[in-house]
Tab-separated table of C-alpha atoms (C1' of nucleotides) in Angstrom:
chain	number	residue	atom	x	y	z
A	1	MET	CA	0.000	0.000	0.000
A	2	PRO	CA	1.570	3.289	-1.097
A	3	GLU	CA	1.656	5.854	1.675
A	4	SER	CA	0.280	8.472	-0.666
A	5	SER	CA	-3.063	6.681	-0.460
A	6	LEU	CA	-3.509	8.668	2.741
A	7	HIS	CA	-3.392	12.009	0.951
A	8	ALA	CA	-6.760	12.149	-0.749
A	9	PRO	CA	-8.934	11.053	2.187
A	10	VAL	CA	-7.099	13.369	4.594
A	11	LEU	CA	-7.239	16.372	2.274
A	12	ASP	CA	-10.881	15.724	1.382
A	13	TRP	CA	-11.832	15.386	5.026
A	14	TYR	CA	-10.040	18.614	5.918
A	15	ALA	CA	-11.758	20.519	3.124
A	16	THR	CA	-15.143	19.863	4.694
A	17	HIS	CA	-14.394	19.398	8.402
A	18	GLN	CA	-11.753	21.990	9.291
A	19	ARG	CA	-12.524	24.365	12.124
A	20	ASP	CA	-12.780	28.045	11.347
A	21	LEU	CA	-9.799	29.358	13.314
A	22	PRO	CA	-8.639	32.957	12.855
A	23	TRP	CA	-4.990	32.106	12.210
A	24	ARG	CA	-6.048	29.888	9.304
A	25	ARG	CA	-7.971	32.535	7.433
A	26	PRO	CA	-6.494	33.635	4.102
A	27	ASP	CA	-5.877	37.156	5.371
A	28	ALA	CA	-3.864	35.969	8.396
A	29	SER	CA	-0.364	37.433	8.273
A	30	ALA	CA	2.821	35.557	9.090
A	31	TRP	CA	2.916	37.521	12.337
A	32	ASP	CA	-0.605	36.349	13.101
A	33	VAL	CA	0.494	32.769	12.499
A	34	LEU	CA	3.621	33.168	14.621
A	35	VAL	CA	1.629	34.612	17.526
A	36	SER	CA	-0.858	31.755	17.299
A	37	GLU	CA	1.856	29.103	17.214
A	38	ILE	CA	3.660	30.458	20.260
A	39	MET	CA	0.385	30.700	22.175
A	40	LEU	CA	-0.651	27.195	21.152
A	41	GLN	CA	2.508	25.608	22.544
A	42	GLN	CA	1.155	23.292	25.255
A	43	THR	CA	-2.072	25.301	25.451
A	44	PRO	CA	-5.550	24.299	24.182
A	45	VAL	CA	-7.159	26.183	21.289
A	46	VAL	CA	-10.173	27.294	23.328
A	47	ARG	CA	-7.982	29.145	25.785
A	48	VAL	CA	-5.794	30.670	23.088
A	49	LEU	CA	-8.651	32.106	21.033
A	50	PRO	CA	-9.533	35.168	23.146
A	51	ALA	CA	-5.897	35.835	24.059
A	52	TYR	CA	-4.920	35.724	20.398
A	53	VAL	CA	-7.583	38.227	19.368
A	54	ALA	CA	-6.675	40.655	22.150
A	55	TRP	CA	-2.951	40.347	21.482
A	56	LEU	CA	-3.195	41.198	17.795
A	57	ALA	CA	-5.667	43.997	18.423
A	58	ARG	CA	-3.004	45.579	20.601
A	59	TRP	CA	0.067	44.620	18.567
A	60	PRO	CA	-0.895	43.981	14.931
A	61	THR	CA	2.731	43.944	13.757
A	62	PRO	CA	6.134	42.926	15.145
A	63	ALA	CA	7.186	46.595	15.127
A	64	ALA	CA	4.194	47.559	17.252
A	65	GLN	CA	5.017	44.801	19.729
A	66	ALA	CA	8.703	45.751	19.810
A	67	LYS	CA	7.912	49.340	20.823
A	68	ASP	CA	6.336	48.290	24.113
A	69	ALA	CA	8.143	46.937	27.158
A	70	PRO	CA	8.542	43.166	27.579
A	71	GLY	CA	6.645	43.457	30.859
A	72	GLU	CA	3.609	44.586	28.913
A	73	ALA	CA	3.784	41.349	26.949
A	74	VAL	CA	3.936	39.370	30.198
A	75	ARG	CA	0.927	41.285	31.521
A	76	GLN	CA	-1.056	40.859	28.312
A	77	TRP	CA	-0.243	37.146	28.347
A	78	GLY	CA	-2.592	36.815	31.290
A	79	ARG	CA	-3.238	33.253	32.445
A	80	LEU	CA	-2.200	31.395	29.318
A	81	GLY	CA	0.586	29.682	31.227
A	82	TYR	CA	4.321	29.361	30.593
A	83	PRO	CA	4.808	33.156	30.622
A	84	ARG	CA	8.350	32.849	29.323
A	85	ARG	CA	6.623	32.435	25.984
A	86	ALA	CA	5.386	36.023	26.264
A	87	LEU	CA	8.912	37.221	26.874
A	88	ARG	CA	10.240	35.254	23.941
A	89	LEU	CA	7.468	36.403	21.644
A	90	HIS	CA	8.366	39.973	22.531
A	91	ALA	CA	12.052	39.225	21.934
A	92	ALA	CA	11.138	37.661	18.593
A	93	ALA	CA	9.270	40.836	17.643
A	94	VAL	CA	12.341	42.892	18.532
A	95	ALA	CA	14.573	40.602	16.478
A	96	ILE	CA	12.201	40.647	13.513
A	97	THR	CA	12.098	44.432	13.635
A	98	ALA	CA	15.870	44.765	13.943
A	99	ARG	CA	17.101	41.984	11.684
A	100	HIS	CA	14.309	41.445	9.195
A	101	ASP	CA	12.940	44.920	8.584
A	102	GLY	CA	9.784	44.104	10.519
A	103	VAL	CA	8.829	41.163	8.308
A	104	VAL	CA	8.545	37.664	9.772
A	105	PRO	CA	11.257	35.753	7.891
A	106	ASP	CA	10.184	33.050	5.467
A	107	GLU	CA	13.341	30.940	5.695
A	108	TYR	CA	13.305	28.001	8.076
A	109	GLU	CA	16.765	28.717	9.479
A	110	ALA	CA	15.947	32.383	10.104
A	111	LEU	CA	12.733	31.393	11.848
A	112	LEU	CA	14.557	28.830	13.960
A	113	ALA	CA	16.953	31.548	15.117
A	114	LEU	CA	14.103	33.562	16.660
A	115	PRO	CA	13.565	33.340	20.427
A	116	GLY	CA	10.890	30.812	21.359
A	117	VAL	CA	10.874	29.275	17.892
A	118	GLY	CA	11.992	25.655	17.761
A	119	GLU	CA	11.784	22.901	15.195
A	120	TYR	CA	8.014	22.646	15.230
A	121	THR	CA	7.192	26.358	15.208
A	122	ALA	CA	9.716	27.167	12.480
A	123	SER	CA	8.169	24.483	10.274
A	124	ALA	CA	4.653	25.588	11.123
A	125	VAL	CA	5.243	29.225	10.182
A	126	ALA	CA	7.146	28.321	7.007
A	127	SER	CA	4.395	25.911	6.055
A	128	PHE	CA	1.171	27.606	7.154
A	129	ALA	CA	2.120	31.233	6.554
A	130	TYR	CA	4.415	30.852	3.571
A	131	ARG	CA	3.052	27.639	2.068
A	132	GLN	CA	6.434	25.947	1.984
A	133	ARG	CA	7.077	22.219	2.038
A	134	HIS	CA	8.097	21.357	5.591
A	135	PRO	CA	7.121	18.437	7.831
A	136	VAL	CA	5.204	19.706	10.863
A	137	LEU	CA	5.643	17.311	13.765
A	138	ASP	CA	3.597	18.412	16.715
A	139	THR	CA	1.971	16.203	19.321
A	140	ASN	CA	-1.128	15.735	17.127
A	141	VAL	CA	0.764	14.679	14.028
A	142	ARG	CA	3.064	12.436	16.043
A	143	ARG	CA	0.082	10.661	17.569
A	144	VAL	CA	-1.680	10.206	14.227
A	145	LEU	CA	1.453	8.818	12.588
A	146	ALA	CA	2.155	6.581	15.581
A	147	ARG	CA	-1.264	5.033	15.153
A	148	VAL	CA	-1.722	5.016	11.400
A	149	VAL	CA	1.842	4.111	10.387
A	150	ALA	CA	3.538	2.538	13.402
A	151	GLY	CA	0.409	0.865	14.763
A	152	VAL	CA	0.928	1.950	18.360
A	153	GLN	CA	-1.304	3.999	20.641
A	154	TYR	CA	1.174	6.735	21.499
A	155	PRO	CA	4.374	8.166	19.988
A	156	PRO	CA	7.704	8.046	21.849
A	157	GLN	CA	8.360	10.605	24.587
A	158	SER	CA	10.590	12.711	22.391
A	159	THR	CA	10.681	13.046	18.621
A	160	THR	CA	12.833	10.412	16.943
A	161	ALA	CA	14.659	10.258	13.622
A	162	THR	CA	12.203	7.576	12.548
A	163	GLU	CA	9.285	9.908	13.106
A	164	ARG	CA	10.958	12.670	11.111
A	165	ARG	CA	11.648	10.266	8.269
A	166	THR	CA	8.042	9.111	8.257
A	167	ALA	CA	6.783	12.702	8.199
A	168	VAL	CA	9.103	13.603	5.312
A	169	ASP	CA	8.188	10.451	3.386
A	170	LEU	CA	4.500	11.262	3.664
A	171	LEU	CA	4.829	14.896	2.584
A	172	PRO	CA	3.098	15.590	-0.752
A	173	GLU	CA	5.474	16.792	-3.484
A	174	ASP	CA	3.643	20.021	-4.224
A	175	ALA	CA	4.485	22.674	-1.621
A	176	ASP	CA	1.015	24.146	-1.278
A	177	THR	CA	-0.525	20.697	-0.994
A	178	ALA	CA	2.116	19.746	1.564
A	179	ALA	CA	1.197	22.781	3.662
A	180	THR	CA	-2.467	21.814	3.654
A	181	TRP	CA	-1.559	18.187	4.366
A	182	GLY	CA	0.320	19.244	7.489
A	183	VAL	CA	-2.509	21.247	8.990
A	184	ALA	CA	-4.986	18.557	7.944
A	185	VAL	CA	-3.152	15.789	9.797
A	186	MET	CA	-2.894	18.071	12.806
A	187	GLU	CA	-6.618	18.692	12.657
A	188	ILE	CA	-7.383	14.983	12.556
A	189	GLY	CA	-5.181	14.514	15.587
A	190	ALA	CA	-6.891	17.355	17.390
A	191	VAL	CA	-10.533	16.535	16.760
A	192	VAL	CA	-10.701	12.858	15.732
A	193	CYS	CA	-7.587	10.947	16.696
A	194	SER	CA	-7.450	12.359	20.211
A	195	ALA	CA	-5.197	11.041	22.939
A	196	ARG	CA	-7.861	9.657	25.262
A	197	SER	CA	-10.835	8.654	23.165
A	198	PRO	CA	-10.154	8.457	19.435
A	199	ARG	CA	-13.291	8.608	17.311
A	200	CYS	CA	-12.294	6.029	14.732
A	201	ASP	CA	-15.847	5.971	13.352
A	202	ASP	CA	-15.342	9.548	12.154
A	203	CYS	CA	-11.804	9.067	10.883
A	204	PRO	CA	-11.211	9.360	7.124
A	205	ILE	CA	-8.251	6.968	7.267
A	206	ALA	CA	-9.567	4.436	9.770
A	207	THR	CA	-9.499	1.684	7.160
A	208	LEU	CA	-5.789	2.354	6.583
A	209	CYS	CA	-4.825	2.707	10.247
A	210	ALA	CA	-2.349	0.096	11.472
A	211	TRP	CA	-3.303	0.630	15.111
A	212	ARG	CA	-7.008	0.156	14.480
A	213	LEU	CA	-6.342	-2.807	12.190
A	214	ALA	CA	-4.394	-4.380	15.050
A	215	GLY	CA	-7.364	-3.985	17.371
A	216	ARG	CA	-6.212	-0.763	19.051
A	217	PRO	CA	-3.691	-2.396	21.404
A	218	ALA	CA	-2.986	-0.440	24.593
A	219	TYR	CA	0.267	1.472	24.985
A	220	ASP	CA	3.012	-0.951	25.819
A	221	GLY	CA	6.172	0.797	26.900
A	222	PRO	CA	7.881	2.669	29.708
A	223	ALA	CA	5.503	4.644	31.918
A	224	ARG	CA	4.917	8.094	30.529
A	225	ARG	CA	6.246	10.683	32.919
A	226	ARG	CA	3.460	12.373	34.790
A	227	GLN	CA	3.619	16.041	35.571
A	228	THR	CA	3.413	17.190	39.175
A	229	TYR	CA	2.252	20.636	40.095
A	230	GLU	CA	0.816	21.097	43.577
A	231	GLY	CA	3.450	22.540	45.882
A	232	THR	CA	6.089	22.874	43.194
A	233	ASP	CA	8.293	25.825	42.344
A	234	ARG	CA	6.249	26.126	39.200
A	235	GLN	CA	3.072	26.733	41.158
A	236	CYS	CA	4.915	29.192	43.373
A	237	ARG	CA	6.224	31.112	40.372
A	238	GLY	CA	2.696	31.280	39.011
A	239	ARG	CA	1.407	32.778	42.252
A	240	LEU	CA	4.170	35.371	42.393
A	241	LEU	CA	3.797	36.425	38.788
A	242	LYS	CA	0.036	36.677	39.171
A	243	VAL	CA	0.589	39.347	41.835
A	244	LEU	CA	2.839	41.301	39.467
A	245	ARG	CA	0.455	40.933	36.524
A	246	GLU	CA	-2.535	42.178	38.428
A	247	ALA	CA	-0.786	45.116	40.091
A	248	PRO	CA	-0.746	48.432	38.206
A	249	GLY	CA	2.916	49.007	39.098
A	250	PRO	CA	5.787	47.791	41.291
A	251	VAL	CA	4.855	45.735	44.354
A	252	ARG	CA	6.399	45.405	47.816
A	253	ARG	CA	8.094	42.212	48.888
A	254	SER	CA	5.312	41.792	51.468
A	255	ALA	CA	2.775	41.418	48.664
A	256	LEU	CA	4.755	38.484	47.337
A	257	GLU	CA	5.281	36.970	50.766
A	258	ALA	CA	1.513	36.937	51.238
A	259	VAL	CA	0.892	34.399	48.459
A	260	TRP	CA	3.415	31.689	49.436
A	261	PRO	CA	4.208	30.757	53.035
A	262	ASP	CA	7.389	28.753	52.501
A	263	ALA	CA	10.112	31.419	52.533
A	264	VAL	CA	12.871	29.195	51.189
A	265	GLN	CA	10.839	28.022	48.231
A	266	ARG	CA	9.434	31.484	47.633
A	267	GLU	CA	12.871	33.080	47.439
A	268	ARG	CA	14.117	30.348	45.162
A	269	ALA	CA	11.164	30.842	42.847
A	270	LEU	CA	11.570	34.606	42.892
A	271	ASP	CA	15.253	34.284	42.058
A	272	GLY	CA	14.265	32.041	39.190
A	273	LEU	CA	11.776	34.569	37.849
A	274	VAL	CA	14.422	37.280	38.037
A	275	ALA	CA	16.971	35.044	36.323
A	276	ASP	CA	14.437	34.340	33.565
A	277	GLY	CA	13.851	38.063	33.053
A	278	LEU	CA	10.212	37.810	34.049
A	279	VAL	CA	10.649	39.985	37.144
A	280	ASP	CA	12.756	43.105	37.740
A	281	PRO	CA	14.101	43.686	41.256
A	282	LEU	CA	14.052	47.468	41.709
A	283	PRO	CA	16.646	49.465	43.686
A	284	ASN	CA	13.951	50.523	46.163
A	285	GLY	CA	13.365	46.922	47.181
A	286	ARG	CA	10.202	46.511	45.188
A	287	PHE	CA	9.553	44.191	42.264
A	288	ALA	CA	8.083	44.857	38.826
A	289	LEU	CA	7.436	43.292	35.477
A	290	PRO	CA	10.434	43.885	33.175
A	291	GLY	CA	10.598	47.392	31.724
B	1	DT	C1'	18.877	13.307	27.290
B	2	DA	C1'	15.957	14.350	30.800
B	3	DC	C1'	13.986	18.062	33.130
B	4	DA	C1'	11.778	22.632	34.156
B	5	DC	C1'	8.405	25.424	32.752
B	6	DG	C1'	1.613	27.446	34.032
B	7	DT	C1'	-2.963	26.846	33.738
B	8	DG	C1'	-7.353	24.879	33.615
B	9	DG	C1'	-10.744	21.623	31.634
B	10	DA	C1'	-12.281	16.733	30.955
B	11	DC	C1'	-13.303	12.293	32.681
C	1	DT	C1'	-11.109	13.529	42.958
C	2	DG	C1'	-6.915	12.876	41.121
C	3	DT	C1'	-4.862	12.006	36.818
C	4	DC	C1'	-4.178	13.194	32.156
C	5	DC	C1'	-3.738	16.220	28.604
C	6	DA	C1'	-3.013	20.625	25.629
C	7	DA	C1'	-0.152	23.235	17.909
C	8	DG	C1'	7.094	22.860	22.542
C	9	DT	C1'	11.380	25.264	23.783
C	10	DG	C1'	15.683	25.913	26.135
C	11	DT	C1'	19.209	24.096	28.799
DNA sequence: TACACGTGGAC
DNA sequence: TGTCCAAGTGT
């Protein structure tokens, strides 16, 4: 069975079933796409939607973003999570303005050099915004390929050379078709071939899926690392930054002390936020979002 | 290569 | 109710 037999059913399904998301509209700029991709890193679409609209209403171009302080980006980020992304998106806007004349670069290597842009995001922007032929390997695509091609329930913990080869092998020859293919496979992973309860009855490639053909065997490998949160430095950092975000200006140390009782952990977390550039310690002993 | 890094919704 | 999961990146 040639792998290209997957193309038509996937592309046909996407043509009629794709969600209407703002960053996919024809008039979405490369900046729009970049903002969406950074926001969507580890964050569900439904939570990104309102944040995305507000962000671009305030900063419709990289130059507009670059003119404001990084702390304003952190504040505007709100409760999306992983606020370092806000800092990096701001830094990317500065870099785009300085190095690329305010235009989001269309070359993969130039994209990869931007802060907060890794292998996936560089491919996504090159593909979705500039219609280039790049394999996009996000968690959705990796899961779909793991099931359809490899016949297993879940992909490996980190992206492997085998997965990259599979993604490249499956890429349609025509660049524009390849770009649509990428977002289409992602969409199947997001709304049909979900992690917990795949809806094989609604899947356009169910009859070609190795995992389904094998009877949907359960994941058989090393335990997937579970993420802890309660009581961690991460939770503490979130509490501290929330105080800064919601204050109109600099805050006293006492305001930070009030949200986390463990002094040792609190100081460690605060030091971490300062080291990450998310918090500015002021000479007067107060703390602020970076200026 | 593992690990750190937020937040909240679903089951 | 606690676990799992969500369009990853940087170190």
